[in-house]
Amino acid sequence: MIGKDLQYAIQLLKADAVVAIPTETVYGLAGNALSPKAASTIFEVKNRPSFDPLIVHTSSVERIAGLTTEMPEAARQLAQRFMPGPLTLLLPRAAIIPDIVTAGSARVAVRIPAHPMAHELLASLDFPLAAPSANPFGYISPTTARHVEDQLGDKIPYILDGGPCRVGVESTIVGFEEGMVVVYRKGGIAVEDIEAVAGPVAVRPHSASNPAAPGMLRSHYAPSAPVVLGDVENLLLRYPGKKVGAIRFREAASGIPASRQIVLSPSGGLAEAARNLFAGMRRLDALRLDVILAELLPEEGLGRAINDRLRRAAAE
Ligand code: TXA
Ligand code: MG
């Protein structure tokens, strides 16, 4: 059921149930982060492997201090600049966080969402919320309540509707290794903006062999049609007689019906492109295409996060 009843969501969460909630990045599948039972329901509903840990959401930097054992100076500065917002910090975990939430890791991922409804919810609860993106494992993240309903509607009691997500790609995940700042997932805060606060960072996007060590699997965000990256109009020549769709940055490609194309931002804005990406991928996926051709965006700012998602969608 989709609705805007905050009190009902609170009641469910207090009873260890899971509820889909809006954030500024994507919708999350939320449960009490201090309850192993609620956390295990999240893994079950998402069909998520137990080695892939959950982000813990809370409402203030003071509350983060209670979930972690230390905050390096760089973390403090990033928190001050970007929280609330699409930033997740990996910090040494306090004992209060159950093993299941961090998949046994000594670090916990913490984030303060900037969405007003999420903020109000978190501020009214006396426990933090564990929440992965509210999609079945390996599929595209949801950016509207309806996206969640389409795939998980029969598995969860309630979807809190906060409208379409303003950022549209997941949070940037940042950790600290021996004094070095490391970006593990490119997301809603550009790497350049992290560097402006914390100095040069290492970008270590994912580790397919060991996804639990800051975890991202290579193949992800996968629509059911194969995704092929490159120059769309050139690639099109390889698929005569096929039902082809396309994702382009500023304008539609010639030779493909407009109804099968997603133009991410006619004005060339990377923030707008990020906001439109996942909904566009879902729209194309519903058309049962033979192949989706996609062009990469400029490799800068949010373009890096968008390209990362397109490459994962294209990965075998
Ligand atoms: O924007 C977001 O971050 C959204 C919204 C709902 O907050 N959440 C989200 O969660 O994208 P999820 O679970 O789909 O992706 C979180 C990533 C996972 O790849 C996970 O492996 C990594 O964060 N992660 C979480 N806790 C971790 C930990 N303790 N150590 C290393 N990686 C961790
Ligand atoms: Mg996810």
Coordinates of N, CA and C in Angstrom, one line a residue, residues 223 225-237 239 242-265 276-297 310:
P223 N 18.7 -4.0 -16.4 CA 17.4 -4.3 -17.1 C 17.4 -5.7 -17.7
A225 N 16.8 -6.5 -20.9 CA 17.4 -6.5 -22.2 C 18.9 -6.2 -22.1
P226 N 19.8 -6.7 -22.9 CA 21.2 -6.4 -22.8 C 21.4 -4.9 -23.1
V227 N 22.3 -4.3 -22.4 CA 22.7 -2.9 -22.6 C 24.1 -2.8 -23.3
V228 N 24.2 -2.1 -24.4 CA 25.4 -2.0 -25.1 C 25.8 -0.5 -25.1
L229 N 27.1 -0.2 -24.7 CA 27.5 1.2 -24.6 C 28.3 1.6 -25.9
G230 N 28.1 2.9 -26.3 CA 28.9 3.4 -27.4 C 28.2 4.5 -28.1
D231 N 28.6 4.7 -29.4 CA 27.9 5.7 -30.2 C 26.6 5.1 -30.7
V232 N 25.4 5.6 -30.3 CA 24.2 4.9 -30.5 C 23.9 4.7 -32.0
E233 N 24.1 5.8 -32.8 CA 23.8 5.7 -34.2 C 24.7 4.7 -35.0
N234 N 25.9 4.6 -34.6 CA 26.8 3.6 -35.2 C 26.4 2.2 -34.7
L235 N 26.2 2.0 -33.5 CA 25.8 0.7 -32.9 C 24.5 0.2 -33.6
L236 N 23.6 1.1 -33.9 CA 22.3 0.7 -34.5 C 22.5 -0.2 -35.7
L237 N 23.6 0.1 -36.5 CA 23.8 -0.6 -37.7 C 24.0 -2.1 -37.5
Y239 N 22.2 -4.0 -35.5 CA 21.0 -4.6 -35.1 C 19.9 -4.5 -36.1
K242 N 16.0 -5.6 -35.4 CA 15.8 -5.8 -34.0 C 15.0 -4.6 -33.3
K243 N 14.3 -4.9 -32.2 CA 13.6 -3.9 -31.5 C 14.6 -3.2 -30.5
V244 N 15.1 -2.0 -31.0 CA 16.2 -1.4 -30.3 C 15.7 -0.1 -29.5
G245 N 16.2 0.1 -28.3 CA 15.9 1.3 -27.5 C 17.2 2.0 -27.3
A246 N 17.1 3.3 -26.8 CA 18.3 4.0 -26.6 C 18.2 5.0 -25.4
I247 N 19.4 5.2 -24.8 CA 19.6 6.2 -23.7 C 20.6 7.2 -24.2
R248 N 20.2 8.4 -24.4 CA 21.1 9.5 -24.8 C 21.1 10.6 -23.8
F249 N 22.1 11.5 -23.9 CA 22.3 12.6 -23.0 C 21.3 13.7 -23.3
R250 N 21.6 14.4 -24.5 CA 20.9 15.6 -24.8 C 19.8 15.5 -25.9
E251 N 20.0 14.6 -26.9 CA 19.0 14.5 -27.9 C 18.8 13.1 -28.4
A252 N 17.6 12.8 -29.0 CA 17.3 11.5 -29.5 C 18.2 11.2 -30.7
A253 N 18.5 9.9 -30.9 CA 19.2 9.4 -32.1 C 18.3 9.3 -33.2
S254 N 18.8 9.4 -34.5 CA 17.9 9.2 -35.6 C 17.9 7.7 -35.9
G255 N 16.8 7.2 -36.4 CA 16.6 5.8 -36.8 C 16.0 4.9 -35.7
I256 N 15.6 5.5 -34.6 CA 15.0 4.8 -33.5 C 13.7 5.5 -33.1
P257 N 12.5 4.9 -33.0 CA 11.3 5.6 -32.7 C 11.5 6.3 -31.3
A258 N 10.9 7.5 -31.3 CA 11.1 8.4 -30.1 C 10.6 7.7 -28.8
S259 N 9.5 6.9 -29.0 CA 8.9 6.2 -27.9 C 9.9 5.2 -27.2
R260 N 10.9 4.8 -27.9 CA 11.9 3.8 -27.4 C 13.2 4.5 -26.9
Q261 N 13.1 5.9 -26.8 CA 14.3 6.5 -26.4 C 14.2 7.3 -25.2
I262 N 15.2 7.4 -24.4 CA 15.2 8.2 -23.2 C 16.3 9.3 -23.4
V263 N 15.9 10.6 -23.4 CA 16.8 11.7 -23.4 C 17.0 12.2 -22.0
L264 N 18.2 12.1 -21.4 CA 18.3 12.3 -20.0 C 18.2 13.8 -19.6
S265 N 18.8 14.7 -20.5 CA 18.7 16.1 -20.2 C 18.9 17.0 -21.4
N276 N 16.8 11.6 -14.0 CA 15.9 10.9 -15.0 C 16.4 9.5 -15.3
L277 N 17.6 9.1 -14.9 CA 18.3 7.9 -15.3 C 17.5 6.6 -15.0
F278 N 17.2 6.4 -13.7 CA 16.7 5.1 -13.3 C 15.2 4.9 -13.8
A279 N 14.4 6.0 -13.8 CA 13.1 5.9 -14.3 C 13.1 5.6 -15.8
G280 N 14.0 6.2 -16.5 CA 14.2 6.0 -17.9 C 14.6 4.5 -18.2
M281 N 15.5 4.0 -17.4 CA 15.9 2.6 -17.6 C 14.7 1.7 -17.4
R282 N 13.9 2.0 -16.4 CA 12.7 1.2 -16.1 C 11.7 1.3 -17.2
R283 N 11.5 2.5 -17.8 CA 10.6 2.7 -18.9 C 11.0 1.8 -20.1
L284 N 12.2 1.9 -20.4 CA 12.7 1.1 -21.5 C 12.6 -0.4 -21.3
D285 N 12.9 -0.8 -20.0 CA 12.8 -2.2 -19.7 C 11.4 -2.8 -19.9
A286 N 10.4 -1.9 -19.6 CA 9.0 -2.4 -19.8 C 8.6 -2.6 -21.2
L287 N 9.4 -2.1 -22.2 CA 9.1 -2.2 -23.6 C 9.5 -3.6 -24.2
R288 N 10.2 -4.4 -23.4 CA 10.6 -5.7 -23.8 C 11.4 -5.6 -25.1
L289 N 12.5 -4.8 -25.1 CA 13.4 -4.6 -26.2 C 14.4 -5.7 -26.4
D290 N 14.9 -5.8 -27.6 CA 16.0 -6.8 -27.9 C 17.3 -6.3 -27.4
V291 N 17.5 -5.0 -27.4 CA 18.8 -4.4 -27.0 C 18.5 -2.9 -26.6
I292 N 19.3 -2.4 -25.6 CA 19.3 -1.0 -25.3 C 20.7 -0.5 -25.6
L293 N 20.7 0.5 -26.4 CA 22.0 1.2 -26.8 C 22.1 2.4 -25.9
A294 N 23.3 2.7 -25.3 CA 23.4 3.8 -24.5 C 24.7 4.6 -24.7
E295 N 24.7 5.9 -24.7 CA 25.9 6.6 -24.8 C 26.4 7.1 -23.4
L296 N 27.7 7.1 -23.2 CA 28.2 7.6 -21.9 C 28.2 9.1 -21.9
L297 N 28.1 9.7 -20.7 CA 28.0 11.1 -20.5 C 29.5 11.7 -20.2
L310 N 25.6 3.1 -15.8 CA 25.4 2.6 -17.2 C 26.4 1.4 -17.4

